[in-house]
mmCIF file of C-alpha atoms in Angstrom:
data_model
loop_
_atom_site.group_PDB
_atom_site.id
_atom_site.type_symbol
_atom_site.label_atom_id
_atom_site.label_comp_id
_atom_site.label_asym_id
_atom_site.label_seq_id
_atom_site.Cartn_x
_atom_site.Cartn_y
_atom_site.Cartn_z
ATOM 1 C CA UNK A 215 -9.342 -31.551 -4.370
ATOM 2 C CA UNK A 216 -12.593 -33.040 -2.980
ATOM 3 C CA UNK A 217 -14.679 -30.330 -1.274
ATOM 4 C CA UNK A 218 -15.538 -31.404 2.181
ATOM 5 C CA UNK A 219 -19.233 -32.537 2.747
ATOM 6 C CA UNK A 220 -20.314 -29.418 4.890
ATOM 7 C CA UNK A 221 -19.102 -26.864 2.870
ATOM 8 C CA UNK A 222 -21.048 -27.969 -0.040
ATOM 9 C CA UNK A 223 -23.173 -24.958 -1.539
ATOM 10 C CA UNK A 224 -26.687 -25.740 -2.762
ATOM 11 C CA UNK A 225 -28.062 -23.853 -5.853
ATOM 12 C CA UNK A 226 -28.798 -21.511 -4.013
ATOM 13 C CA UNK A 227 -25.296 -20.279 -3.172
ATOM 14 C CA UNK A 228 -25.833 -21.099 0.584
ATOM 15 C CA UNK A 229 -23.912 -23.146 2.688
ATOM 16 C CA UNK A 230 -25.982 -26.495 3.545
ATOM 17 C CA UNK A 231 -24.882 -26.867 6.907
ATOM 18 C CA UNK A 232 -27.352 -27.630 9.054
ATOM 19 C CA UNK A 233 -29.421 -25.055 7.693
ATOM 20 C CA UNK A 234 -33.338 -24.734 7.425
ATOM 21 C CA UNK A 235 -35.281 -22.939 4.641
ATOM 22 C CA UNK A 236 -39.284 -22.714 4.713
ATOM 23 C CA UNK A 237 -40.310 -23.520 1.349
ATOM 24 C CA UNK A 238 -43.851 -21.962 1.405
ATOM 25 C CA UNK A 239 -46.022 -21.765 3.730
ATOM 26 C CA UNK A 240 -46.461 -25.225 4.825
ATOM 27 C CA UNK A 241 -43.364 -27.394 3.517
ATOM 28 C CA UNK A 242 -40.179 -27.409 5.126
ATOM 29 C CA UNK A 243 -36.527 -28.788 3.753
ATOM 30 C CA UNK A 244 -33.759 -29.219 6.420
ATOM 31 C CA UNK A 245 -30.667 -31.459 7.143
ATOM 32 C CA UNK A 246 -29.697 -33.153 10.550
ATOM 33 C CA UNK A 247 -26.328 -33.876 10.433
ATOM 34 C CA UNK A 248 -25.630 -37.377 12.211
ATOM 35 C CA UNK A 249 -21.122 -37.612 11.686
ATOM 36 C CA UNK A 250 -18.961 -35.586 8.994
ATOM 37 C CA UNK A 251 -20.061 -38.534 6.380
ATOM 38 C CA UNK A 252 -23.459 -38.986 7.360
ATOM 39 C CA UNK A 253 -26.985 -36.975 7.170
ATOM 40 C CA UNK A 254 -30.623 -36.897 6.890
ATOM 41 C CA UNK A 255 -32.331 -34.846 4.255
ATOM 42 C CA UNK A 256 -35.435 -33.814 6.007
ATOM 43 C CA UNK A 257 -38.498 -32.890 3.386
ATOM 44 C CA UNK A 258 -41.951 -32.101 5.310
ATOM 45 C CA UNK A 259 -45.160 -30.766 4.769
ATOM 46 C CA UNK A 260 -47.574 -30.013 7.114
ATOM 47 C CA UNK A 261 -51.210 -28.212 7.884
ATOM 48 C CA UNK A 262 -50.480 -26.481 11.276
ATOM 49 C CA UNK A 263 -49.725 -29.423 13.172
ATOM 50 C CA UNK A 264 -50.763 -32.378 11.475
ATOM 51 C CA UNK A 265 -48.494 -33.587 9.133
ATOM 52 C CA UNK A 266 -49.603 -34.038 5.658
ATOM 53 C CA UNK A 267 -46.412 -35.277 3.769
ATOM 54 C CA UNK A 268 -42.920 -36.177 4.397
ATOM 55 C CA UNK A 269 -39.616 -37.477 3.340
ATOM 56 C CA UNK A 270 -36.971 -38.689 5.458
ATOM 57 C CA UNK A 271 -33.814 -39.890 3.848
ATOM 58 C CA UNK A 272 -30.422 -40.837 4.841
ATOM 59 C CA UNK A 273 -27.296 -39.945 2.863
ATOM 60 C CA UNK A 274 -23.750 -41.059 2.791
ATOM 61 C CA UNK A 275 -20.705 -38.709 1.564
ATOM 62 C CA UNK A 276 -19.100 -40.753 -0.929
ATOM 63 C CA UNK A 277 -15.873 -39.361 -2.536
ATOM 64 C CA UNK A 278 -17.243 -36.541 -4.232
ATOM 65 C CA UNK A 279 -21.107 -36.014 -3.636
ATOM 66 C CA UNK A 280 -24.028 -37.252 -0.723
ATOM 67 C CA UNK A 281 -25.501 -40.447 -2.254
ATOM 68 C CA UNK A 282 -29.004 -41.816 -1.117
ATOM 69 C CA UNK A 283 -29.135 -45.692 0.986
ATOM 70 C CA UNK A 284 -32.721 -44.853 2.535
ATOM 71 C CA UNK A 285 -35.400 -43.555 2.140
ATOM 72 C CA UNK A 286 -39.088 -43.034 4.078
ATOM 73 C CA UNK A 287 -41.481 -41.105 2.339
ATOM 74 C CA UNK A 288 -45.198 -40.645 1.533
ATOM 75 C CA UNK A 289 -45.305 -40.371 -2.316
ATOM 76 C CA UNK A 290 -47.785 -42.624 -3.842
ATOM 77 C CA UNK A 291 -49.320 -45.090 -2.474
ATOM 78 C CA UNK A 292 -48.665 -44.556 1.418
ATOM 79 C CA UNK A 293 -45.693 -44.422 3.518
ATOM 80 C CA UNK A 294 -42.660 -47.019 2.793
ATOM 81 C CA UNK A 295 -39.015 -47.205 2.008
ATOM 82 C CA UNK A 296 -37.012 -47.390 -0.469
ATOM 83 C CA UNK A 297 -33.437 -49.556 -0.231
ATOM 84 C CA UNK A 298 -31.159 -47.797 -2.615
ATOM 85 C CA UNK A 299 -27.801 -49.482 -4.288
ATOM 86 C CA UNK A 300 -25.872 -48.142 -7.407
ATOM 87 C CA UNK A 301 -26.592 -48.000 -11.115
ATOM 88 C CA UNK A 302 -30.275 -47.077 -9.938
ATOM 89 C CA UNK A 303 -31.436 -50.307 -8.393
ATOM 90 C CA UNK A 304 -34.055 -50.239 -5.673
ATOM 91 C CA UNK A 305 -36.610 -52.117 -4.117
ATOM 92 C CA UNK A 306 -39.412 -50.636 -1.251
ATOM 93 C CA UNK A 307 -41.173 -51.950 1.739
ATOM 94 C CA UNK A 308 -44.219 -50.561 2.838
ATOM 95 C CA UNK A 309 -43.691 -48.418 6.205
ATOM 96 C CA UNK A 310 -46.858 -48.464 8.639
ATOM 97 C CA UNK A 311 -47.424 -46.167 10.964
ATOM 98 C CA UNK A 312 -50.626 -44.642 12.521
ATOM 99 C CA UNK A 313 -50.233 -41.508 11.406
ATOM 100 C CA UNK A 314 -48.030 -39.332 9.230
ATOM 101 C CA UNK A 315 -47.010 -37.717 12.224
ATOM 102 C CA UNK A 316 -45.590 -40.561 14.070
ATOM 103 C CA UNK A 317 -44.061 -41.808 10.792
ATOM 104 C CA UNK A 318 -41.994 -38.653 10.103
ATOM 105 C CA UNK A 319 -40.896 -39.276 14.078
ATOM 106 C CA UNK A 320 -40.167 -42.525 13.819
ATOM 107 C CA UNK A 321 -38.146 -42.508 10.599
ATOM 108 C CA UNK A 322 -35.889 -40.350 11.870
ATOM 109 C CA UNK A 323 -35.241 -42.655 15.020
ATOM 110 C CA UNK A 324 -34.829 -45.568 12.843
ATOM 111 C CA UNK A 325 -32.161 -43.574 11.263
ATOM 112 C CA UNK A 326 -30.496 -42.248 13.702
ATOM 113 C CA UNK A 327 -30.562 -45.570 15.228
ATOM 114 C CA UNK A 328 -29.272 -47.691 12.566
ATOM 115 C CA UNK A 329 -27.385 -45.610 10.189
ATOM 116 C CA UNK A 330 -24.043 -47.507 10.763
ATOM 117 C CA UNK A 331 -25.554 -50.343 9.434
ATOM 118 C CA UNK A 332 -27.324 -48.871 6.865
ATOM 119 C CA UNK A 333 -24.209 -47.714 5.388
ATOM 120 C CA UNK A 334 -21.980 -50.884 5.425
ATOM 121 C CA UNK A 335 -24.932 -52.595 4.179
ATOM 122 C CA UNK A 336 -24.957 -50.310 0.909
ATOM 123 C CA UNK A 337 -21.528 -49.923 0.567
ATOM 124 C CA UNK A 338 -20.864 -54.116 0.600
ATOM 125 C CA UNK A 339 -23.992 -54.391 -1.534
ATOM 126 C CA UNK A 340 -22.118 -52.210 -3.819
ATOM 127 C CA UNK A 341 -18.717 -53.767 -3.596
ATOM 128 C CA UNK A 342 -20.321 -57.381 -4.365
ATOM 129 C CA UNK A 343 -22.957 -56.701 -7.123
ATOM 130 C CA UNK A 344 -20.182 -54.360 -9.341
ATOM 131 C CA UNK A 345 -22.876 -51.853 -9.476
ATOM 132 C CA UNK B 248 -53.461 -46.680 9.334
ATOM 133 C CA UNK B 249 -55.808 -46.071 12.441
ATOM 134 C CA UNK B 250 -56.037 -49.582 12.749
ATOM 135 C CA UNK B 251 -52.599 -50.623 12.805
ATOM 136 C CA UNK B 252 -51.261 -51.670 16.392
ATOM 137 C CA UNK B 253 -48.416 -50.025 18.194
ATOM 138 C CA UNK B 254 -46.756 -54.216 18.723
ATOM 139 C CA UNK B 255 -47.462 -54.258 14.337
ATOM 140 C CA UNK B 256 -46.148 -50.915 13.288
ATOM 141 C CA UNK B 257 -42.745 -52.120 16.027
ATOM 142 C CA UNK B 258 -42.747 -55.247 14.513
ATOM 143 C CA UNK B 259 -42.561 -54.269 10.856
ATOM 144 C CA UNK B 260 -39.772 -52.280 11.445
ATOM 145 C CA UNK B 261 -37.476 -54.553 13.635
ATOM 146 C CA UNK B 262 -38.116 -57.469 11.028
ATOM 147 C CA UNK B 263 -37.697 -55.364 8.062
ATOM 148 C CA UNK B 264 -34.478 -54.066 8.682
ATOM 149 C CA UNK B 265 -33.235 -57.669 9.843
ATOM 150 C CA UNK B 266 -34.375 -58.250 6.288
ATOM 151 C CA UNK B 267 -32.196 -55.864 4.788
ATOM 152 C CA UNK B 268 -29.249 -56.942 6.698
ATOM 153 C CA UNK B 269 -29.584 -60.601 5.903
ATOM 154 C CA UNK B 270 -29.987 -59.519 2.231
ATOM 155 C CA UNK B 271 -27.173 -57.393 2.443
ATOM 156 C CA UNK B 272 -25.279 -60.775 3.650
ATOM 157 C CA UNK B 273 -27.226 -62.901 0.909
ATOM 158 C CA UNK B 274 -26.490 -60.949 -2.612
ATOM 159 C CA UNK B 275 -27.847 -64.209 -4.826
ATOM 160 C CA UNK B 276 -31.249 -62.918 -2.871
ATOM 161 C CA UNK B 277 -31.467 -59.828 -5.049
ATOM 162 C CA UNK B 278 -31.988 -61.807 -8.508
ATOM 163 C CA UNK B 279 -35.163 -62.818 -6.890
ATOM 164 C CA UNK B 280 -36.381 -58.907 -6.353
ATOM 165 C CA UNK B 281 -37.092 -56.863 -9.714
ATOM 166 C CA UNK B 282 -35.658 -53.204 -9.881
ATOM 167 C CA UNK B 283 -38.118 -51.548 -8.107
ATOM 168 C CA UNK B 284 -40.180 -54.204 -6.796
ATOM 169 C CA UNK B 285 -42.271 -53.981 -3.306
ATOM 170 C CA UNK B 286 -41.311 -56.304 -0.680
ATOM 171 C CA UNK B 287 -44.142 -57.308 1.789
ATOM 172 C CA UNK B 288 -42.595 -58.783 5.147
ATOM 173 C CA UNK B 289 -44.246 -61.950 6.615
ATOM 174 C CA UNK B 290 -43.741 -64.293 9.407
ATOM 175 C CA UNK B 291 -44.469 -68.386 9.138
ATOM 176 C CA UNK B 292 -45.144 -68.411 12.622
ATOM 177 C CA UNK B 293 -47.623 -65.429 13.111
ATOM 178 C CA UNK B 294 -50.664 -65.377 10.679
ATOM 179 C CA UNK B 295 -52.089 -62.737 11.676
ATOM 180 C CA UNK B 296 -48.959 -60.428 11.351
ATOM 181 C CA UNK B 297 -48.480 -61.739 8.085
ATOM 182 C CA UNK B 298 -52.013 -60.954 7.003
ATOM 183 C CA UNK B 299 -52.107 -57.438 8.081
ATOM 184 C CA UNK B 300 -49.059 -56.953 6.284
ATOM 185 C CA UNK B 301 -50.136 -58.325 2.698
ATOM 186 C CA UNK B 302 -53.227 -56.386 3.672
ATOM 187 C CA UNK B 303 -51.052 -52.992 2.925
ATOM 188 C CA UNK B 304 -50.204 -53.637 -0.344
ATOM 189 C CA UNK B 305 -53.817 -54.835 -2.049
ATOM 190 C CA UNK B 306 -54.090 -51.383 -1.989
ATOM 191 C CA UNK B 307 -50.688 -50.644 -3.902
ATOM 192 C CA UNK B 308 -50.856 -49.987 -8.038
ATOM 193 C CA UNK B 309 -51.173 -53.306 -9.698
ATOM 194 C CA UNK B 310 -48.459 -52.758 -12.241
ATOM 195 C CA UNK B 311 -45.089 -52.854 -9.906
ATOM 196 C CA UNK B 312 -44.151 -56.297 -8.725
ATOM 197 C CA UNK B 313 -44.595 -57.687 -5.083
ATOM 198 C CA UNK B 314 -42.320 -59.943 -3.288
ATOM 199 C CA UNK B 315 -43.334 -61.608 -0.127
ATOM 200 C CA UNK B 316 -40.187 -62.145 2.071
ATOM 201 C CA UNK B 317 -40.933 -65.106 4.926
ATOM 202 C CA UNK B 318 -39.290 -65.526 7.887
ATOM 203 C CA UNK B 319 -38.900 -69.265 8.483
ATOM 204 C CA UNK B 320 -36.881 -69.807 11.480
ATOM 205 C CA UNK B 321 -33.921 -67.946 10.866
ATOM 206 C CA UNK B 322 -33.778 -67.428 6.932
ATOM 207 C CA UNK B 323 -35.592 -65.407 4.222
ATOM 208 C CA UNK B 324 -37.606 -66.886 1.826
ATOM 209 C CA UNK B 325 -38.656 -64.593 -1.400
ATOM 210 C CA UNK B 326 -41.187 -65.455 -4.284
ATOM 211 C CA UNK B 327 -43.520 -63.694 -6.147
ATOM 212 C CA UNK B 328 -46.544 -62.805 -4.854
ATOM 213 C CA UNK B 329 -50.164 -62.928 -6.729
ATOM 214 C CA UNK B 330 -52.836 -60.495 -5.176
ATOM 215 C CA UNK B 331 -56.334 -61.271 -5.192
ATOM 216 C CA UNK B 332 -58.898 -58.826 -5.874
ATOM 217 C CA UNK B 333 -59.776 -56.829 -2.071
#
């Protein structure tokens, strides 16, 4: 029996749903749930205000377990995003913004925006290439 | 990233994820991008665009590979691309 997506527990023993835990003192984890099927893992880390750090990345529930398609993040050498398929295959594109602030804003709206897309496109990816 | 342009930074965005569709319909497009490769999204018909894109990346580690993907018209075109020195 496949547990459904929002009753997951995280290592924690706490239910995922929707929930927000402060890290420390200045990085933040939370999930925005967009359908049943479909989320954003939220990771961001900030000095007051100004934000210093941050991953945004969309997941798909996918039989058993939330899989990653996209991903906008900081790590590295600036912000980009990764395009995820199966059997570990990526490739990135860098992501400008003018700030860190308006990225981590505007990530999300490109999410939430084109999610539906972002999904078929992984899963026909994955159909097609056998991954 | 001061410097970038509110009309760049929209611009990126709406042309790379038209990239990722039409890559999503063109799977023979993937033998041209390694695992993990960097792809830097340029436009035939604006220079300058395509400029301050490649610009981004001179910056990137030298050891992961880049792929410049040009709009002509209405396809993708992929191939390597060689950095000079900044």
């Amino acid at each position: 029996m496949v547990p459904h997506p929002h009753t997951q527990v995280g290592d924690e023993g706490v239910d995922i749903k929707n929930y927000n835990v402060v890290m420390g003192p200045h990085e933040e984890r939370f999930f925005k749930s967009l359908t049943e099927t479909d989320r954003i893992s939220n990771r961001l880390v900030h000095d007051k205000k100004t934000v210093t750090e941050f991953s945004v990345q969309y997941e798909v529930w996918l039989v058993d377990k939330w899989v990653k398609v996209v991903r906008y993040d900081t790590c590295d050498e600036g912000p980009h995003k990764h395009i995820f398929h199966k059997a570990d295959y990526e490739y990135r594109s860098p992501f400008p913004c003018s700030d860190l602030n308006q990225g981590f804003t505007l990530a999300q709206k490109i999410i939430t925006e084109n999610y539906k897309k972002m999904r078929n496109n992984y899963l026909t990816q994955s159909r097609r290439r056998r991954l | 990233m001061k410097s970038m342009t509110k009309q760049f930074v929209q611009k990126n965005i709406e042309l790379s994820l038209e990239f990722d569709n039409f890559l999503a319909k063109h799977p023979e497009l993937y033998d041209s991008i390694p695992n993990g490769a960097v792809v830097v999204i340029t436009l035939e018909s604006d220079k300058k665009f395509s400029e301050a894109s490649i610009q981004i990346v001179k910056h990137y580690p030298k050891k992961q590979p880049i792929v410049e993907a040009r709009k002509e018209n209405s396809e993708w075109v992929l191939h390597p691309l060689t950095l000079s020195p900044a």
